[in-house]
Amino acid sequence: MTTRGSRSEKVKKIFQQFDANRDGGLNREEMASLVVAVNPRVKFSDEQISAILDEVFRTYGEFIDGEKGLTYDGLLRTYDDGAGDVDRDFEALGLDLNSDNNKGTPLVSEASSSSIVDERAVEAQKKQRTAAWAVSPNHGIVFDETWKIVDDLELLIKRLKSKQAKDGKLKGDNFDAYSDAGWSRELGPSTEISEKRMFWEETGHDYALFVKELGVLRSRADGARSREEAFDGHMAIGRVLYEHQLFKEALISFKRACELQPVDVRPHFRAGNCLYVLGMYKEAKEEFLLALEAAEAGGNQWAYLLPQIYVNLGIALEGEGMVLSACEYYREAAILCPTHFRALKLLGSALFGVGEYRAAVKALDEAIFLKPDYADAQCDLASALHAMGDDEKAIQVFQKAIDLKPGHVDALYNLGGLYMDVGRFQRASEMYTRVLALWPNHWRAQLNKAVSLLGAGEAEEAKKALKEALKMTNRVELHDAIYHLKQLQKKKVKANGGTNGEEAFLIVEPSKFKTVGERTMLRQDFANALELRAFQRITRLYRCDVDLLKKEMSENDVPVSYSGSGVPEKSIRKPALEEILRRLLHFLKPETFQGAVKAINEKILSVLDDSGSGRVDLSMFYAVIAPICSGSLDKRKRIAFDALLWRPVNEGGAQIRKFDADRYIKLLRAIYISSHGVSEIMEIHGETDNSMVSLKEFLVMFDDPDWGFGIMSSLVRLESGDRARHGHHVCSVCRYPIIGSRFKEMKSHFSLCNQCYSEGKVPPTFKQDEYRFKEYGSEAEVMKDKCMCFTLQSKSSSNNDP
């Protein structure tokens, strides 16, 4: 058995390279030289270097030898902890294990044993033709026989590549324009994979022959003299296949290695990487969890790999849409390895993804501090700043991301959205044009370009852009947008939205909006219901059967914990709540589920977790979402009551505490009705009421129009009819086709859409002391009204006959 290279020897070489005064320690000046040398592409400021050195000297204080500085053992420990990649740094410094620069150590002379020289020559050749990982003791090849298998496999792959390239079957897509997926270079797909993904043709004769010959190599590995040697062979085969992006075949090898040594971290980790690249996120997560279990059981042996397991586990969870859970693992990685800029970037991006913008900015700032040229981190930082309203700084940061990576689609697209939001339409259209140059089929960019051109007053160009978008996708909103544009051109609306210099609309105070008929909703109630309906749609909770909440309560036991006030609660951490939401919203795609969790976190969890502990009272959460799930109105209210009954203080009885019912109603109003603040929850009227409330009494409290949650009937009506179309009727204010309810003003006969009615907008040509609106859910109701009017007129005429 022959080992190839040595981790400790490499660290010793690096140490000796920078121990300029040969005192056995790296002082601050020598450590600064090392940091700069192993990061040749990063331009550190003096402050950054100082901060990094402070962190190293504080963290590894036990390895600091007075004025001499960090000892060799200390440097070795930094690498063991994952603070750097030995192989990458060794390679970046251009060092060679076979050369010895130590003073006093004799070099190999011509008189030396030729066998040693020959062995070194062979070693150098192997290094040249085999990936750098192969000589690393942690990831590399241990047995001589494995080298022979690797050499044969490289020849097989070279032959396959040559045949497929010749036949034009080998395809590659350049991913350089897209955001980095976040995988670490040394443990996820390599830089080459992220920039140039290759797609092998797997159905032809050439590939079938390759798989057959690969099977022979696998059999050779299985026939090794020991289990360890067989494991070494399969791991090496898997790594070579992985490097050449033959992920399906690599997965087979790593799975075989898992069978040979189930408690070894590496094959589970590598299998997880393969599964992720193949889009099998759930299976990847399971492999990473097995790797994590093995690493934690193995003690310090796998400590260097733990941060990467956490990172890649987080990425796999994000692939499933589980962003709150991913945050936990990114945070663990950053704690274990504070200089892991990728973990910090991923943490910041995930926090941004769930709407926690301040925390996101903090993490992304730290990532950029460690890696100033990190374009993806700059892009996400700018997005978070924009979400917080700091638009000027966001523009600067977006521009920095684009300067670092001119083809950064996300930065260009998001900057376009920011310019749209602040009314700089010409600049927005320029950004979307650049996006389309990089990604010609980006229909959303094409649609946004049309809207920005319209905002800039270029109606003809906007029309052309819309037609181009329509070629890319046949979505109904594009047809509506084109129809809207025609309506605007009919009215000759100018860039400022008004005609002939007039304002586009008037905003009327609520008291001037009167309703006709019992069915017509009051403007403020309708506005609240409309906002709640929008939240329902974002979260897709309207597709979640409310009975599923009851099922969750009855089938899944939650341990009781105690809050600061000593009241027992069934509280859980947010990532655990995310798993429950995944079961409730199992029908959603990962990206849609992620959007739902973000909305729920921002609107509901931020109120329920007002202390910022990261824990949520699960029974109160169920009660809060019950009204916006699907099911009859009576059933929703009943499940809300059952959720409150599920609380430890009420469990086992048929009544709930009035205190809980009051708090629940206040929470509903604070969360779902924008005119009510969270401060209302804190209001205490007199002493705490310890009386009990039955279901019947609870329903009276719930339906109270002044102190309850009376907008539920309005919400139910919206649910049943907010997609109804009204022929060719357009809103007299925004000129869009009317979808949902149509509000007709009975005196002037103009019509408003849901949104304009809720915002109190009327056309400027109709200035009245008051406006009387009648709500129509469909054109059938209009026809019914006309028929009734005709019948009444007929009766009136007949009564007036002589």
PDB file of C-alpha atoms in Angstrom, residues 148-281:
ATOM      1  CA  LYS A 148      -4.488   1.529 -12.580  1.00  0.00           C
ATOM      2  CA  ILE A 149      -8.306   1.530 -12.569  1.00  0.00           C
ATOM      3  CA  VAL A 150      -8.307   5.343 -12.706  1.00  0.00           C
ATOM      4  CA  ASP A 151      -5.894   5.380 -15.641  1.00  0.00           C
ATOM      5  CA  ASP A 152      -8.060   2.888 -17.549  1.00  0.00           C
ATOM      6  CA  LEU A 153     -11.215   4.848 -16.772  1.00  0.00           C
ATOM      7  CA  GLU A 154      -9.673   8.102 -17.994  1.00  0.00           C
ATOM      8  CA  LEU A 155      -8.902   6.375 -21.312  1.00  0.00           C
ATOM      9  CA  LEU A 156     -12.500   5.070 -21.591  1.00  0.00           C
ATOM     10  CA  ILE A 157     -13.942   8.546 -20.978  1.00  0.00           C
ATOM     11  CA  LYS A 158     -11.508  10.122 -23.422  1.00  0.00           C
ATOM     12  CA  ARG A 159     -12.568   7.616 -26.085  1.00  0.00           C
ATOM     13  CA  LEU A 160     -16.294   8.221 -25.413  1.00  0.00           C
ATOM     14  CA  LYS A 161     -15.831  11.992 -25.518  1.00  0.00           C
ATOM     15  CA  SER A 162     -13.938  11.758 -28.784  1.00  0.00           C
ATOM     16  CA  LYS A 163     -16.653   9.611 -30.426  1.00  0.00           C
ATOM     17  CA  GLN A 164     -19.554  11.763 -29.207  1.00  0.00           C
ATOM     18  CA  ALA A 165     -17.821  15.016 -30.160  1.00  0.00           C
ATOM     19  CA  LYS A 166     -17.130  13.568 -33.613  1.00  0.00           C
ATOM     20  CA  ASP A 167     -20.806  12.628 -34.050  1.00  0.00           C
ATOM     21  CA  GLY A 168     -21.978  15.979 -32.683  1.00  0.00           C
ATOM     22  CA  LYS A 169     -23.794  14.290 -29.776  1.00  0.00           C
ATOM     23  CA  LEU A 170     -21.916  15.974 -26.937  1.00  0.00           C
ATOM     24  CA  LYS A 171     -23.770  19.116 -25.884  1.00  0.00           C
ATOM     25  CA  GLY A 172     -22.765  21.927 -23.557  1.00  0.00           C
ATOM     26  CA  ASP A 173     -24.742  24.893 -22.232  1.00  0.00           C
ATOM     27  CA  ASN A 174     -22.938  27.960 -20.975  1.00  0.00           C
ATOM     28  CA  PHE A 175     -24.273  28.811 -17.526  1.00  0.00           C
ATOM     29  CA  ASP A 176     -21.988  31.757 -16.964  1.00  0.00           C
ATOM     30  CA  ALA A 177     -24.922  34.185 -17.241  1.00  0.00           C
ATOM     31  CA  TYR A 178     -26.786  32.627 -14.324  1.00  0.00           C
ATOM     32  CA  SER A 179     -26.299  33.041 -10.601  1.00  0.00           C
ATOM     33  CA  ASP A 180     -23.823  30.711  -8.957  1.00  0.00           C
ATOM     34  CA  ALA A 181     -25.743  27.843  -7.354  1.00  0.00           C
ATOM     35  CA  GLY A 182     -23.674  28.255  -4.219  1.00  0.00           C
ATOM     36  CA  TRP A 183     -21.769  24.989  -4.244  1.00  0.00           C
ATOM     37  CA  SER A 184     -18.302  25.128  -2.808  1.00  0.00           C
ATOM     38  CA  ARG A 185     -15.642  24.558  -5.448  1.00  0.00           C
ATOM     39  CA  GLU A 186     -13.930  21.745  -3.650  1.00  0.00           C
ATOM     40  CA  LEU A 187     -16.934  19.730  -2.517  1.00  0.00           C
ATOM     41  CA  GLY A 188     -19.774  20.436  -4.900  1.00  0.00           C
ATOM     42  CA  PRO A 189     -19.630  20.600  -8.683  1.00  0.00           C
ATOM     43  CA  SER A 190     -16.340  22.131  -9.726  1.00  0.00           C
ATOM     44  CA  THR A 191     -15.997  25.601 -11.235  1.00  0.00           C
ATOM     45  CA  GLU A 192     -15.930  24.021 -14.661  1.00  0.00           C
ATOM     46  CA  ILE A 193     -19.311  22.362 -14.029  1.00  0.00           C
ATOM     47  CA  SER A 194     -20.993  25.556 -12.886  1.00  0.00           C
ATOM     48  CA  GLU A 195     -19.741  27.435 -15.916  1.00  0.00           C
ATOM     49  CA  LYS A 196     -19.983  24.753 -18.586  1.00  0.00           C
ATOM     50  CA  ARG A 197     -22.424  21.914 -18.060  1.00  0.00           C
ATOM     51  CA  MET A 198     -21.950  18.984 -20.438  1.00  0.00           C
ATOM     52  CA  PHE A 199     -24.767  16.696 -21.514  1.00  0.00           C
ATOM     53  CA  TRP A 200     -23.786  13.227 -22.666  1.00  0.00           C
ATOM     54  CA  GLU A 201     -25.845  11.307 -25.205  1.00  0.00           C
ATOM     55  CA  GLU A 202     -26.862   8.237 -23.191  1.00  0.00           C
ATOM     56  CA  THR A 203     -28.951   6.324 -25.744  1.00  0.00           C
ATOM     57  CA  GLY A 204     -26.401   5.450 -28.439  1.00  0.00           C
ATOM     58  CA  HIS A 205     -24.184   2.403 -29.005  1.00  0.00           C
ATOM     59  CA  ASP A 206     -21.035   4.286 -27.907  1.00  0.00           C
ATOM     60  CA  TYR A 207     -22.469   5.047 -24.481  1.00  0.00           C
ATOM     61  CA  ALA A 208     -23.780   1.497 -24.037  1.00  0.00           C
ATOM     62  CA  LEU A 209     -20.278   0.160 -24.815  1.00  0.00           C
ATOM     63  CA  PHE A 210     -18.776   2.627 -22.333  1.00  0.00           C
ATOM     64  CA  VAL A 211     -21.165   1.465 -19.579  1.00  0.00           C
ATOM     65  CA  LYS A 212     -20.285  -2.170 -20.324  1.00  0.00           C
ATOM     66  CA  GLU A 213     -16.530  -1.462 -20.071  1.00  0.00           C
ATOM     67  CA  LEU A 214     -17.151   0.600 -16.938  1.00  0.00           C
ATOM     68  CA  GLY A 215     -18.843  -2.457 -15.445  1.00  0.00           C
ATOM     69  CA  VAL A 216     -15.613  -4.406 -15.977  1.00  0.00           C
ATOM     70  CA  LEU A 217     -13.672  -1.757 -14.017  1.00  0.00           C
ATOM     71  CA  ARG A 218     -16.243  -1.919 -11.223  1.00  0.00           C
ATOM     72  CA  SER A 219     -15.827  -5.694 -11.113  1.00  0.00           C
ATOM     73  CA  ARG A 220     -12.062  -5.185 -10.775  1.00  0.00           C
ATOM     74  CA  ALA A 221     -12.692  -2.902  -7.821  1.00  0.00           C
ATOM     75  CA  ASP A 222     -15.068  -5.458  -6.249  1.00  0.00           C
ATOM     76  CA  GLY A 223     -12.432  -8.160  -6.701  1.00  0.00           C
ATOM     77  CA  ALA A 224      -9.860  -6.315  -4.616  1.00  0.00           C
ATOM     78  CA  ARG A 225      -7.957  -8.078  -1.832  1.00  0.00           C
ATOM     79  CA  SER A 226      -9.737  -6.208   0.947  1.00  0.00           C
ATOM     80  CA  ARG A 227     -12.919  -4.266   1.630  1.00  0.00           C
ATOM     81  CA  GLU A 228     -10.816  -1.088   2.095  1.00  0.00           C
ATOM     82  CA  GLU A 229      -9.223  -1.475  -1.334  1.00  0.00           C
ATOM     83  CA  ALA A 230     -12.628  -2.119  -2.965  1.00  0.00           C
ATOM     84  CA  PHE A 231     -13.952   1.011  -1.252  1.00  0.00           C
ATOM     85  CA  ASP A 232     -10.952   3.002  -2.506  1.00  0.00           C
ATOM     86  CA  GLY A 233     -11.599   1.775  -6.048  1.00  0.00           C
ATOM     87  CA  HIS A 234     -15.295   2.649  -6.139  1.00  0.00           C
ATOM     88  CA  MET A 235     -14.701   6.086  -4.580  1.00  0.00           C
ATOM     89  CA  ALA A 236     -12.014   6.856  -7.164  1.00  0.00           C
ATOM     90  CA  ILE A 237     -14.229   5.660 -10.040  1.00  0.00           C
ATOM     91  CA  GLY A 238     -17.041   7.843  -8.720  1.00  0.00           C
ATOM     92  CA  ARG A 239     -14.803  10.901  -8.414  1.00  0.00           C
ATOM     93  CA  VAL A 240     -13.424  10.550 -11.952  1.00  0.00           C
ATOM     94  CA  LEU A 241     -16.937  10.109 -13.379  1.00  0.00           C
ATOM     95  CA  TYR A 242     -18.147  13.093 -11.342  1.00  0.00           C
ATOM     96  CA  GLU A 243     -15.352  15.329 -12.612  1.00  0.00           C
ATOM     97  CA  HIS A 244     -16.394  14.441 -16.172  1.00  0.00           C
ATOM     98  CA  GLN A 245     -20.066  15.137 -15.319  1.00  0.00           C
ATOM     99  CA  LEU A 246     -21.191  11.537 -15.765  1.00  0.00           C
ATOM    100  CA  PHE A 247     -23.360  11.970 -12.682  1.00  0.00           C
ATOM    101  CA  LYS A 248     -25.655   8.931 -13.040  1.00  0.00           C
ATOM    102  CA  GLU A 249     -22.712   6.590 -13.337  1.00  0.00           C
ATOM    103  CA  ALA A 250     -20.843   8.371 -10.523  1.00  0.00           C
ATOM    104  CA  LEU A 251     -23.874   7.901  -8.268  1.00  0.00           C
ATOM    105  CA  ILE A 252     -23.765   4.125  -8.813  1.00  0.00           C
ATOM    106  CA  SER A 253     -20.133   4.036  -7.684  1.00  0.00           C
ATOM    107  CA  PHE A 254     -20.725   6.174  -4.604  1.00  0.00           C
ATOM    108  CA  LYS A 255     -23.736   4.041  -3.635  1.00  0.00           C
ATOM    109  CA  ARG A 256     -21.543   0.922  -3.880  1.00  0.00           C
ATOM    110  CA  ALA A 257     -18.941   2.641  -1.687  1.00  0.00           C
ATOM    111  CA  CYS A 258     -21.721   3.384   0.850  1.00  0.00           C
ATOM    112  CA  GLU A 259     -22.505  -0.339   0.977  1.00  0.00           C
ATOM    113  CA  LEU A 260     -18.846  -1.187   1.575  1.00  0.00           C
ATOM    114  CA  GLN A 261     -18.321   1.357   4.363  1.00  0.00           C
ATOM    115  CA  PRO A 262     -21.728   2.604   5.631  1.00  0.00           C
ATOM    116  CA  VAL A 263     -20.253   4.737   8.428  1.00  0.00           C
ATOM    117  CA  ASP A 264     -17.801   6.620   6.181  1.00  0.00           C
ATOM    118  CA  VAL A 265     -18.942  10.198   5.559  1.00  0.00           C
ATOM    119  CA  ARG A 266     -17.464  10.680   2.086  1.00  0.00           C
ATOM    120  CA  PRO A 267     -19.538   8.312  -0.099  1.00  0.00           C
ATOM    121  CA  HIS A 268     -22.821   9.622   1.385  1.00  0.00           C
ATOM    122  CA  PHE A 269     -21.621  13.184   0.817  1.00  0.00           C
ATOM    123  CA  ARG A 270     -20.579  12.496  -2.787  1.00  0.00           C
ATOM    124  CA  ALA A 271     -23.820  10.614  -3.500  1.00  0.00           C
ATOM    125  CA  GLY A 272     -25.735  13.611  -2.160  1.00  0.00           C
ATOM    126  CA  ASN A 273     -23.875  15.929  -4.539  1.00  0.00           C
ATOM    127  CA  CYS A 274     -24.712  13.688  -7.505  1.00  0.00           C
ATOM    128  CA  LEU A 275     -28.381  13.470  -6.557  1.00  0.00           C
ATOM    129  CA  TYR A 276     -28.602  17.248  -6.230  1.00  0.00           C
ATOM    130  CA  VAL A 277     -27.089  17.851  -9.662  1.00  0.00           C
ATOM    131  CA  LEU A 278     -29.566  15.313 -11.076  1.00  0.00           C
ATOM    132  CA  GLY A 279     -32.455  17.303  -9.547  1.00  0.00           C
ATOM    133  CA  MET A 280     -33.332  14.634  -6.952  1.00  0.00           C
ATOM    134  CA  TYR A 281     -33.418  17.026  -4.003  1.00  0.00           C
TER     135      TYR A 281
END
